[in-house]
CSV table of C-alpha atoms in Angstrom, one decimal:
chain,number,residue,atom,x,y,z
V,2,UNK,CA,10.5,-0.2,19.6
V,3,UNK,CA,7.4,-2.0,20.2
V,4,UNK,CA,5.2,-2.2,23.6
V,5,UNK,CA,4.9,-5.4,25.8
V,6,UNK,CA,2.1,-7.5,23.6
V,7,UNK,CA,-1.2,-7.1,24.7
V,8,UNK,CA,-3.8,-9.4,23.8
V,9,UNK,CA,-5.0,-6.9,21.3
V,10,UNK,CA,-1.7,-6.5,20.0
V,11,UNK,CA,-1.2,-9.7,19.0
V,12,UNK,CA,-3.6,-9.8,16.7
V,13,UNK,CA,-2.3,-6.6,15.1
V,14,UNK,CA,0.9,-8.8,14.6
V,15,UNK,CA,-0.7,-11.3,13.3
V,16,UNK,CA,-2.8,-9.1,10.9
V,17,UNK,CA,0.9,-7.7,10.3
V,18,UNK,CA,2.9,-10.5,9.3
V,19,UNK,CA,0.1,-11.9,7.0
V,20,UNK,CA,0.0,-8.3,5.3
V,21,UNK,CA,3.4,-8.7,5.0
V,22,UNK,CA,3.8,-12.5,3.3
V,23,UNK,CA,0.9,-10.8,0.7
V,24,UNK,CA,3.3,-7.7,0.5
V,25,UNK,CA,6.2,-10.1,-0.5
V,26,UNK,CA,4.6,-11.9,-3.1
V,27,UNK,CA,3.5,-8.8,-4.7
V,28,UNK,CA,6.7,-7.0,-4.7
V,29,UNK,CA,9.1,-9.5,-5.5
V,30,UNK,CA,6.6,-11.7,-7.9
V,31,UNK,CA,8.4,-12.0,-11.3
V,32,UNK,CA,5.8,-10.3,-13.6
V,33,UNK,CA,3.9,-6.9,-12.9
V,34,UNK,CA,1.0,-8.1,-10.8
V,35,UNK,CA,-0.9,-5.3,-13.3
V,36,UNK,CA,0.1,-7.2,-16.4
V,37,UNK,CA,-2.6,-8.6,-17.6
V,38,UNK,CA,-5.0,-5.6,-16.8
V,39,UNK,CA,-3.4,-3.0,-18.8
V,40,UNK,CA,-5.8,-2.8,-21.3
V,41,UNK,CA,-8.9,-2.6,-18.8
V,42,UNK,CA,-6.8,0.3,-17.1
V,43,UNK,CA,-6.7,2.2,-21.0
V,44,UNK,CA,-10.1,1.9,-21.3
V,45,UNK,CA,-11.1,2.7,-17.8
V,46,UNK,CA,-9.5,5.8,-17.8
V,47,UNK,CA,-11.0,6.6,-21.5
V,48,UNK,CA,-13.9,5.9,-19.8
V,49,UNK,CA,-13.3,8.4,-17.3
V,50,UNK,CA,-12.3,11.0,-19.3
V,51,UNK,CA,-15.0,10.6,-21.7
V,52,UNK,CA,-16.7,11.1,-18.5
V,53,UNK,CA,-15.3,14.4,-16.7
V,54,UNK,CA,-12.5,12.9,-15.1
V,55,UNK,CA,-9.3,15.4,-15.7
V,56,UNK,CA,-6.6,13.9,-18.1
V,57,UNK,CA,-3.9,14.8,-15.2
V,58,UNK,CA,-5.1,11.7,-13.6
V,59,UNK,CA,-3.3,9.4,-15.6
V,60,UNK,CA,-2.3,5.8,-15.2
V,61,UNK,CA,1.4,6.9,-13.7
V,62,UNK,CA,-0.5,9.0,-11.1
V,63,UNK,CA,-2.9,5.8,-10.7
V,64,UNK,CA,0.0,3.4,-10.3
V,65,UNK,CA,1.8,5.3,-7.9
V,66,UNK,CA,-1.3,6.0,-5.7
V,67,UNK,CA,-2.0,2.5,-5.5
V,68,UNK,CA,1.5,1.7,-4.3
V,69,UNK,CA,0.8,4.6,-1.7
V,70,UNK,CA,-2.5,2.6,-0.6
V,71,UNK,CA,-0.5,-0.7,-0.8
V,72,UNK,CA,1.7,0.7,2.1
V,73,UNK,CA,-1.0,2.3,4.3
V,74,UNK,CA,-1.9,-1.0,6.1
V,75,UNK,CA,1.6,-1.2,7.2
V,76,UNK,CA,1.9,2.4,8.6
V,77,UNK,CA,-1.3,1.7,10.2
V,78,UNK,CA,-0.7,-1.5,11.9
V,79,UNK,CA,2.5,-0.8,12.8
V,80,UNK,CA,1.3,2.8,14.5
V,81,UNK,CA,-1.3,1.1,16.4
V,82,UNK,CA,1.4,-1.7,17.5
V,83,UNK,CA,3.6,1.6,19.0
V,84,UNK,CA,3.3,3.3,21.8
V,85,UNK,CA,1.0,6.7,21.7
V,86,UNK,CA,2.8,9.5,19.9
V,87,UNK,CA,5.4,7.4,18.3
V,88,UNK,CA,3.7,7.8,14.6
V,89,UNK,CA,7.2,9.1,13.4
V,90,UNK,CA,8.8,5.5,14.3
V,91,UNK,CA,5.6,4.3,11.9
V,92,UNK,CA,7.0,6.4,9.2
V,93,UNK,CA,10.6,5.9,9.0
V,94,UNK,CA,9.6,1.9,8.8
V,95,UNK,CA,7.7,2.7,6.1
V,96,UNK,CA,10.4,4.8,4.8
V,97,UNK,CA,12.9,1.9,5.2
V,98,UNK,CA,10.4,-1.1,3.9
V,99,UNK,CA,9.6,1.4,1.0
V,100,UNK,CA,13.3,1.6,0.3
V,101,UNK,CA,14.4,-1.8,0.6
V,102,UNK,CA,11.8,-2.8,-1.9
């Protein structure tokens, strides 16, 4: 699956495997890592509304596009770590980490 490593890739792998210990500790910490800020959330998003932003954009919508920009460093690193063209191979990783978590 992945290239020969190149000099520049293994930094990628490095970047990689630290993203992934910080991934870990997130996912499988006891607690919600958002906890404690629940409250800041509310009022951030009354806030927001108060302040034009559409009430669609709510704190599920929030919560799941942060677990969608949790994943993007994986995708990315692991695309760049693959050979050109093979984005596909990037997404069923994904798909798979995503799923095992």
């Amino acid at each position: 699956m992945l290239k020969a490593m190149r000099p520049g890739h293994r930094l990628l792998a490095a970047i990689l495997v630290l993203y992934l210990v910080v991934l870990a500790f997130v996912v499988l910490w006891p607690t919600p890592v958002d906890k404690d800020a629940g409250r800041h959330l509310t009022h951030t998003l009354a806030w927001l509304y108060a302040h034009g932003i559409p009430r669609w954009f709510s704190y599920p919508l929030l919560e799941w596009l942060s677990n969608v920009a949790m994943f993007l460093p994986f995708g990315f690193l692991v695309a760049e770590m693959l050979e050109r063209g093979a984005w596909w191979k990037a997404t069923v990783a994904g798909l798979a980490l995503s799923t095992a978590i």
